[in-house]
mmCIF file of C-alpha atoms in Angstrom:
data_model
loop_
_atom_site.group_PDB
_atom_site.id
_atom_site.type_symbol
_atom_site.label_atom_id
_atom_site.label_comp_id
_atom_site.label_asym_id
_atom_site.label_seq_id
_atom_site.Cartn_x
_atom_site.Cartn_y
_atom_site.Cartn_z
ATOM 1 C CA UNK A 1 18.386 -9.838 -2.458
ATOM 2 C CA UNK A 2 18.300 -12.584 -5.363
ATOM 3 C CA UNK A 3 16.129 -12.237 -8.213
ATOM 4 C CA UNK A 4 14.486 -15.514 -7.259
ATOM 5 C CA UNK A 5 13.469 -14.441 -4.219
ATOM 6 C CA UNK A 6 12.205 -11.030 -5.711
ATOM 7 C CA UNK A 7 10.111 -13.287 -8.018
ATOM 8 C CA UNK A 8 8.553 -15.190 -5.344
ATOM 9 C CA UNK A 9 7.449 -11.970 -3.099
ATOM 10 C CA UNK A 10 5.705 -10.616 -6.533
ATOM 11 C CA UNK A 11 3.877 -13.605 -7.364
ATOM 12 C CA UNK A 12 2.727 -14.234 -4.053
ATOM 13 C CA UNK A 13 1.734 -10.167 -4.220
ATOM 14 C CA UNK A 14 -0.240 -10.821 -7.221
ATOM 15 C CA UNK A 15 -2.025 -14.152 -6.564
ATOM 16 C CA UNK A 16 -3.106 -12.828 -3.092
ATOM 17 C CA UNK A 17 -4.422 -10.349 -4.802
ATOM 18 C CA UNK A 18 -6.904 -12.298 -6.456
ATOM 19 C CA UNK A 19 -8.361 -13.794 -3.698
ATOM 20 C CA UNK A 20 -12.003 -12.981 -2.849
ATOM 21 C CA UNK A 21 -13.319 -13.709 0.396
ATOM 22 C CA UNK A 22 -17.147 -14.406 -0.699
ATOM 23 C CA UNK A 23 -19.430 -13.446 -3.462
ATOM 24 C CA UNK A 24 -21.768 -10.230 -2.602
ATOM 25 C CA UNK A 25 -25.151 -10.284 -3.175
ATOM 26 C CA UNK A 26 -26.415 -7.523 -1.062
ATOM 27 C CA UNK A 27 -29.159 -5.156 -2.097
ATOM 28 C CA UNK A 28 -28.509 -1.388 -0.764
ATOM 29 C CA UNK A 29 -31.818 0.060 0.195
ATOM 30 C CA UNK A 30 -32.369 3.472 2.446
ATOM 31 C CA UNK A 31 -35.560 3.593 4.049
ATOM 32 C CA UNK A 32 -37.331 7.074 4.548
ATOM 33 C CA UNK A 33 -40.303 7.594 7.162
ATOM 34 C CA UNK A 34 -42.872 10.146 6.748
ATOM 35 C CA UNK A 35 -45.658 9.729 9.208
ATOM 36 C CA UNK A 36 -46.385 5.981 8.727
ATOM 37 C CA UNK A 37 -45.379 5.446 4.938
ATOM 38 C CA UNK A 38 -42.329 3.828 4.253
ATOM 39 C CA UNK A 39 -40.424 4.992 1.277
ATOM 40 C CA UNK A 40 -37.767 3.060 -0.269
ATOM 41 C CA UNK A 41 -35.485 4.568 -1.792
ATOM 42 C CA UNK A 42 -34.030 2.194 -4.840
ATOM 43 C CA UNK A 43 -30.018 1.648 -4.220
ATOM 44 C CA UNK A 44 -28.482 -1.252 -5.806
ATOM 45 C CA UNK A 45 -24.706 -2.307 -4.460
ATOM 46 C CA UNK A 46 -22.680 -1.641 -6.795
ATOM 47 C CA UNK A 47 -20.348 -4.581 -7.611
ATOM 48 C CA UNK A 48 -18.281 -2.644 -10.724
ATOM 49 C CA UNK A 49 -17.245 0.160 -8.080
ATOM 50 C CA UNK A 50 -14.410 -1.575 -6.091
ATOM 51 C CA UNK A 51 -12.837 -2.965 -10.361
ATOM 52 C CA UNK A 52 -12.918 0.227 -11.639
ATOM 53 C CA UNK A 53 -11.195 1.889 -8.493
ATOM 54 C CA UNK A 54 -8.700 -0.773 -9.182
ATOM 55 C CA UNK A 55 -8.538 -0.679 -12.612
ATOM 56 C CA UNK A 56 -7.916 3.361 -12.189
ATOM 57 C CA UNK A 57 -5.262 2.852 -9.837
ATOM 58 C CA UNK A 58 -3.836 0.551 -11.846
ATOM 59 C CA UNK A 59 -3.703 2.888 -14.677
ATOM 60 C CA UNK A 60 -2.172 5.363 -12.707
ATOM 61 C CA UNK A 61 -1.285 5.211 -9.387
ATOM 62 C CA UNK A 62 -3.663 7.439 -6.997
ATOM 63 C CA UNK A 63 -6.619 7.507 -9.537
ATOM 64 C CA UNK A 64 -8.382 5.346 -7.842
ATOM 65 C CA UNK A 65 -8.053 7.187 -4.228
ATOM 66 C CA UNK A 66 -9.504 9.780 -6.916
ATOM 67 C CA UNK A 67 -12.723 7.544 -8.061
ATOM 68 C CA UNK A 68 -13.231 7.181 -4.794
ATOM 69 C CA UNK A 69 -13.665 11.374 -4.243
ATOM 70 C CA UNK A 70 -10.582 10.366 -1.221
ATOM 71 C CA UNK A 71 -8.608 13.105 -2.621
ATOM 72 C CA UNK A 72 -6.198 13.756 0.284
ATOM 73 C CA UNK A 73 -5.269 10.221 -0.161
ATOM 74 C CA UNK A 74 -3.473 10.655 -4.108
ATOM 75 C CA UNK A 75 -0.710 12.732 -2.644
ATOM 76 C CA UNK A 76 0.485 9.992 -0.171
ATOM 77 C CA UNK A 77 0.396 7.697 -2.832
ATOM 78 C CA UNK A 78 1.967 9.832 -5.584
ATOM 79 C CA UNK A 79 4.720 10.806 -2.671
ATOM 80 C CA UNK A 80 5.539 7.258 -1.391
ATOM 81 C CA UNK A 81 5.855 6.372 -4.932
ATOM 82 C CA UNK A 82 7.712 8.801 -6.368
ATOM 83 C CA UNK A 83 10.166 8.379 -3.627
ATOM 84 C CA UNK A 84 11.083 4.664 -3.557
ATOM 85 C CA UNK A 85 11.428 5.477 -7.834
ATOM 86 C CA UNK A 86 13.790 8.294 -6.995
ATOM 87 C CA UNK A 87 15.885 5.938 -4.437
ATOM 88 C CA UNK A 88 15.925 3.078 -7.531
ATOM 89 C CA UNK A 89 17.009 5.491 -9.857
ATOM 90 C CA UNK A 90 19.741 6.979 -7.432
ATOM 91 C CA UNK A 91 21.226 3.497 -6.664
ATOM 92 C CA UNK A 92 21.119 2.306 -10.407
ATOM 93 C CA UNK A 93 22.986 5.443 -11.214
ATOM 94 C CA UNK A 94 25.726 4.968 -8.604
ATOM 95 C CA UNK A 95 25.724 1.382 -9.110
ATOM 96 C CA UNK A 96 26.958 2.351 -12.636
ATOM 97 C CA UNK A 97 29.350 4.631 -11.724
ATOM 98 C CA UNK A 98 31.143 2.434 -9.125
ATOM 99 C CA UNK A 99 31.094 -0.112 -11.941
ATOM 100 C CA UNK A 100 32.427 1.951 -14.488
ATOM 101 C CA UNK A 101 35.145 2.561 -12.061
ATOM 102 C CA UNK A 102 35.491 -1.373 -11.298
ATOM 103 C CA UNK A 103 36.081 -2.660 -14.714
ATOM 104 C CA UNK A 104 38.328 0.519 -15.394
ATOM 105 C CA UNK A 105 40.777 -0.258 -12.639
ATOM 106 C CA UNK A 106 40.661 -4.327 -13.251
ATOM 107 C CA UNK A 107 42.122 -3.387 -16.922
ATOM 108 C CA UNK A 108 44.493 -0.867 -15.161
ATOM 109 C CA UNK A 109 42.540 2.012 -16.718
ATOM 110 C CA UNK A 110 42.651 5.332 -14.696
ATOM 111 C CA UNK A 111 39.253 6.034 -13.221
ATOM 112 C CA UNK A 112 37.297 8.341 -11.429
ATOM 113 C CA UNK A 113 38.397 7.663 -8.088
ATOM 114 C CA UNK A 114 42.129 7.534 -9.326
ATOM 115 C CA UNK A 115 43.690 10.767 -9.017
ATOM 116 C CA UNK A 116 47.345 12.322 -9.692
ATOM 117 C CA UNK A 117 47.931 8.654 -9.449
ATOM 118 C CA UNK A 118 46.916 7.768 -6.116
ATOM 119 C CA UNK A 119 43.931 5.274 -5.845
ATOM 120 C CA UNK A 120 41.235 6.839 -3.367
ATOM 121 C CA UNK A 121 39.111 3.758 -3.317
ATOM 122 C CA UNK A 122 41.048 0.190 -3.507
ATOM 123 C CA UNK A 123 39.097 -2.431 -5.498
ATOM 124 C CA UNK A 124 37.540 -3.697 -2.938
ATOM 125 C CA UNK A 125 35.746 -1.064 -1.494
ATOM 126 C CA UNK A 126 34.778 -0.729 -5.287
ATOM 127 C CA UNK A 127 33.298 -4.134 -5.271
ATOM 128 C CA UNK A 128 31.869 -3.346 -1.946
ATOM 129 C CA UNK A 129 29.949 -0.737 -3.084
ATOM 130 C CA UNK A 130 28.689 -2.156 -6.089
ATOM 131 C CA UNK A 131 27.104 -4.890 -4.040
ATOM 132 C CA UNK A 132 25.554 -2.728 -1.355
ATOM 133 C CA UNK A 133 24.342 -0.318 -4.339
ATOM 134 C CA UNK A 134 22.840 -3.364 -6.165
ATOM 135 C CA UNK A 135 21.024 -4.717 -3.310
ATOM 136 C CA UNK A 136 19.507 -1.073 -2.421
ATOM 137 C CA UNK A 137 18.526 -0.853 -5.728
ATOM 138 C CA UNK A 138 16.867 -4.060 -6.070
ATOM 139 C CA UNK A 139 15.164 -2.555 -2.292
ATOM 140 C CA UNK A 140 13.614 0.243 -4.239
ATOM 141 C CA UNK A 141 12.175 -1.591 -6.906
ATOM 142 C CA UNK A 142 10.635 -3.966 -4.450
ATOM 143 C CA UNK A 143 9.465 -0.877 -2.658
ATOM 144 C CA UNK A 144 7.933 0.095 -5.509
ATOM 145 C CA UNK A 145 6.402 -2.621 -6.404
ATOM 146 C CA UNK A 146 4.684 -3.376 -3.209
ATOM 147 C CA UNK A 147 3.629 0.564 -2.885
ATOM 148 C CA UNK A 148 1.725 -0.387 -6.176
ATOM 149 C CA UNK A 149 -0.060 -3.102 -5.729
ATOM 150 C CA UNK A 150 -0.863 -1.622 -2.114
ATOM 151 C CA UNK A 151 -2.648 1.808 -3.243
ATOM 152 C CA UNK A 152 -4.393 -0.544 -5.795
ATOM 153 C CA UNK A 153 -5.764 -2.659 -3.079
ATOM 154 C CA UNK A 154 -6.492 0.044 -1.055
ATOM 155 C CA UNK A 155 -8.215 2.071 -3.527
ATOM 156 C CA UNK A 156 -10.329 -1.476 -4.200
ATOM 157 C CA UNK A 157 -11.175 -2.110 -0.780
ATOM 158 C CA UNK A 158 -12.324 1.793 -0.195
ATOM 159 C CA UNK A 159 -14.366 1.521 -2.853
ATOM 160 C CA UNK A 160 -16.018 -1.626 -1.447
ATOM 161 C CA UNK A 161 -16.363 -0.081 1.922
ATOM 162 C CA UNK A 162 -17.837 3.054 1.204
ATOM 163 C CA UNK A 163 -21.343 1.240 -0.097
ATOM 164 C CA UNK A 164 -22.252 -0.171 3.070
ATOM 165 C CA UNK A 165 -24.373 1.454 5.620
ATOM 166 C CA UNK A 166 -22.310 3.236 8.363
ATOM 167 C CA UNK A 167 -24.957 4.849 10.300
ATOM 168 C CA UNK A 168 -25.290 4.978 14.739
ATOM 169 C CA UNK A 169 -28.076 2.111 14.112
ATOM 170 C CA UNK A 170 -25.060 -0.185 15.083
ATOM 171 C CA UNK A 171 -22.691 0.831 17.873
ATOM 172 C CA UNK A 172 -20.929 -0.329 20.682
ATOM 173 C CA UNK A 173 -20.677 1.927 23.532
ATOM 174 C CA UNK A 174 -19.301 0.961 26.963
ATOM 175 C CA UNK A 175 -21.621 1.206 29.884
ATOM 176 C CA UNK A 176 -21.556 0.712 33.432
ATOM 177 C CA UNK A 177 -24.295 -2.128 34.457
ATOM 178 C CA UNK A 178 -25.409 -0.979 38.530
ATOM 179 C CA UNK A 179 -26.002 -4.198 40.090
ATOM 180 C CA UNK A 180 -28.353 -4.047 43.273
ATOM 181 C CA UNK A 181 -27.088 -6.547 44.984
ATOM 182 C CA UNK A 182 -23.551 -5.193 45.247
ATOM 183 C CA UNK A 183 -23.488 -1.218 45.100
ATOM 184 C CA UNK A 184 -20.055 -0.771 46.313
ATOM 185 C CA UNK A 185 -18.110 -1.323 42.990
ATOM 186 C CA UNK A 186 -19.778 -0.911 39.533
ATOM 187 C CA UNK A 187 -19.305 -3.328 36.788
ATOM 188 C CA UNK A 188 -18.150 -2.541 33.168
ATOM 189 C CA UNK A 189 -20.327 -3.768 30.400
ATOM 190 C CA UNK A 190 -20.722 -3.929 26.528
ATOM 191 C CA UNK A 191 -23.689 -2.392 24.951
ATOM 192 C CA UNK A 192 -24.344 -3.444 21.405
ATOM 193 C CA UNK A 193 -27.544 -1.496 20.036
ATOM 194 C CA UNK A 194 -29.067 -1.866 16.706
ATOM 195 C CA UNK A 195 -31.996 -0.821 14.773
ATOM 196 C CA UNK A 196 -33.446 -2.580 11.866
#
């Protein structure tokens, strides 16, 4: 994969990250009855919760699954990172090594895979390997990149999410609708209920 093209994918990352669908300007109230009193309960939405879940994550990855008390979540994202960093690390370090070897055996230098003499790997397959290596490697940083910018998104939208109301007032249920003028075969139906 060319750098160019590795360069295009993270600005595109980036500025679609900075897109906001629409400006909030909801007020979060819970409403307690006893007997015939209402009793609000003062809850303002908080717009500073999804940036500093973001801003945490960005920090360090999985802190923001953390702001957000989502603790099983920081594992995943500490495991899916770590592992795409320990793939980049692996390729860079074999990439080396096969190209230690190439430039050894263009200046008819014994190398690694040279032995008593005898050539194990021709130069090709060396060349081979350093592209394959070099595009597996650029993989893993991609990887990693994306895994980033993903658990910060997440950890932003999560955080957005968990200040709206999520109660049964608003459900949809399926229900079967008996029509008495044709009892024979049921129909299927969508109930929507809500309570203000």
């Amino acid at each position: 994969m060319s750098i160019k093209k590795i360069i295009f994918v993270l600005f595109l990352a980036f500025i679609s990250a900075s897109i906001f669908g629409q400006k909030d300007s909801v007020n979060v109230k819970d409403l307690k009855i006893k007997g015939d009193i209402k009793i609000e309960k003062g809850g303002v939405y908080d717009a500073l919760a999804p940036s500093k879940a973001a801003f945490y994550s960005a920090i360090f990855p999985g802190m923001g699954q953390v702001y957000n008390k989502k603790y099983w979540k920081a594992p995943i994202v500490w495991a899916a990172m770590g592992t795409s960093i320990y793939f980049y690390l692996d390729n860079n370090k074999e990439y080396h090594r096969y190209r230690t070897a190439y430039k050894l055996r263009k200046n008819n230098l014994v190398d690694e895979f040279t032995v008593n003499g005898v050539e194990i790997l021709s130069l090709e397959t060396l060349e081979r390997a350093q592209e394959q290596l070099s595009e597996n490697r650029d993989m893993s940083l991609l990887t990693t990149v994306i895994l980033y910018v993903l658990q910060i998104v997440e950890a932003s939208v999560n955080a957005h999410l968990l200040q709206f109301n999520t109660d049964d007032d608003l459900s949809f249920k399926p229900t079967f609708i008996n029509d008495p003028t044709y009892f024979e075969a049921p129909k299927v139906g969508l109930t929507i209920k809500y309570n203000f």
